[in-house]
Amino acid sequence: MAGMTPETVTPETITGIPELRGRVGALLGTSDWLAVEQERIAAFAEATEDRQWIHLDVERAARESPYGTTVAHGYLTLSLLPYLASRSFRVEGVRTRINYGLNRVRFTAPVPAGRRVRGAFRLVAVEHQSGGRVLVTVEATVEIEGGERPACVAEMLAIYME
């Protein structure tokens, strides 16, 4: 799919939970840019049955949309977080990482078709739980290249197993 070719950003490597805990409040990393092309938007519309004209009808969007073009679904932007995070940082020395959900999500600006986005990830909390589980909270900000506001700000939750 168009836009998946990575640039040269190397993900930050964090060795183990103790090092991760020492980075609370810090930026874990920023991903490379990823193009959000109309092809990706159309594929997402088909996969989710969300075929609103503002996402798919290029001619109508050029005439009637306040953005002058089609825009990505907010949930498409959100669904890119795991990929963008993997291009930003990785934690080694853990058995597994499981997506635990989200605390908060806001879509603060639309992503026009053809624009590029990237993710910036800041560590909010590392909480030890029973059974060797560690709950990790990361604030994710999806930036739009040349944009004034981010497309999305979300708190991602993951369980790491030591």
Tab-separated table of N, CA and C in Angstrom, residues 12 15 17 22 24 26-27 29-32 35 48 53 59 72 75 80 102 123-125 127 141 143-144 149-150 162:
chain	number	residue	atom	x	y	z
A	12	GLU	N	13.950	4.284	19.034
A	12	GLU	CA	14.694	4.332	20.291
A	12	GLU	C	14.578	2.971	20.966
A	15	THR	N	16.041	-0.716	27.207
A	15	THR	CA	16.398	-2.043	27.679
A	15	THR	C	15.750	-2.310	29.028
A	17	ILE	N	12.287	-2.926	31.843
A	17	ILE	CA	11.342	-2.126	32.617
A	17	ILE	C	12.048	-1.109	33.524
A	22	GLY	N	12.562	4.764	34.449
A	22	GLY	CA	13.378	5.966	34.583
A	22	GLY	C	13.085	7.033	33.546
A	24	VAL	N	9.866	8.048	32.764
A	24	VAL	CA	8.525	8.624	32.950
A	24	VAL	C	8.611	10.137	32.760
A	26	ALA	N	9.295	11.531	29.887
A	26	ALA	CA	10.176	11.830	28.761
A	26	ALA	C	9.573	11.384	27.422
A	27	LEU	N	10.054	11.999	26.359
A	27	LEU	CA	9.708	11.581	25.008
A	27	LEU	C	10.417	10.264	24.723
A	29	GLY	N	10.149	8.671	21.715
A	29	GLY	CA	10.591	8.699	20.336
A	29	GLY	C	9.552	9.317	19.431
A	30	THR	N	9.996	9.616	18.218
A	30	THR	CA	9.135	10.173	17.178
A	30	THR	C	9.339	9.331	15.927
A	31	SER	N	8.246	8.965	15.296
A	31	SER	CA	8.319	8.086	14.121
A	31	SER	C	8.734	8.849	12.876
A	32	ASP	N	8.947	8.091	11.824
A	32	ASP	CA	9.119	8.656	10.505
A	32	ASP	C	7.742	9.127	9.999
A	35	ALA	N	2.612	8.630	4.693
A	35	ALA	CA	1.602	9.257	3.840
A	35	ALA	C	0.246	8.590	4.054
A	48	THR	N	-14.377	-0.898	7.313
A	48	THR	CA	-15.200	-0.501	8.460
A	48	THR	C	-16.641	-0.188	8.092
A	53	TRP	N	-19.155	10.475	2.303
A	53	TRP	CA	-18.593	11.158	1.134
A	53	TRP	C	-17.358	11.986	1.479
A	59	GLU	N	-14.365	14.629	-5.781
A	59	GLU	CA	-14.939	15.794	-6.457
A	59	GLU	C	-15.882	16.564	-5.526
A	72	ALA	N	-9.050	11.717	6.061
A	72	ALA	CA	-8.996	10.388	6.683
A	72	ALA	C	-10.012	10.299	7.811
A	75	TYR	N	-10.770	7.329	13.085
A	75	TYR	CA	-10.362	6.001	13.540
A	75	TYR	C	-9.253	5.406	12.674
A	80	LEU	N	-3.412	3.824	13.170
A	80	LEU	CA	-1.996	3.896	12.791
A	80	LEU	C	-1.059	3.953	13.993
A	102	LEU	N	-7.199	2.243	25.605
A	102	LEU	CA	-6.952	3.682	25.581
A	102	LEU	C	-7.665	4.341	26.757
A	123	LEU	N	6.169	9.001	27.615
A	123	LEU	CA	5.832	8.056	28.679
A	123	LEU	C	5.163	8.785	29.834
A	124	VAL	N	3.947	8.344	30.184
A	124	VAL	CA	3.171	8.957	31.252
A	124	VAL	C	3.347	8.205	32.568
A	125	ALA	N	3.268	6.869	32.519
A	125	ALA	CA	3.321	6.091	33.769
A	125	ALA	C	3.767	4.664	33.502
A	127	GLU	N	3.345	1.236	35.898
A	127	GLU	CA	2.755	0.753	37.148
A	127	GLU	C	2.898	-0.764	37.244
A	141	THR	N	0.850	11.489	20.225
A	141	THR	CA	0.409	12.662	19.483
A	141	THR	C	0.702	12.409	18.009
A	143	GLU	N	1.022	13.984	14.587
A	143	GLU	CA	1.235	15.284	13.966
A	143	GLU	C	0.970	15.194	12.471
A	144	ILE	N	0.480	16.284	11.894
A	144	ILE	CA	0.278	16.391	10.450
A	144	ILE	C	1.386	17.278	9.910
A	149	ARG	N	-2.184	22.004	14.206
A	149	ARG	CA	-2.615	21.198	15.357
A	149	ARG	C	-2.380	19.733	15.042
A	150	PRO	N	-2.243	18.908	16.071
A	150	PRO	CA	-2.126	17.466	15.815
A	150	PRO	C	-3.454	16.899	15.328
A	162	GLU	N	7.088	-9.157	32.309
A	162	GLU	CA	8.536	-9.290	32.571
A	162	GLU	C	8.966	-10.739	32.507
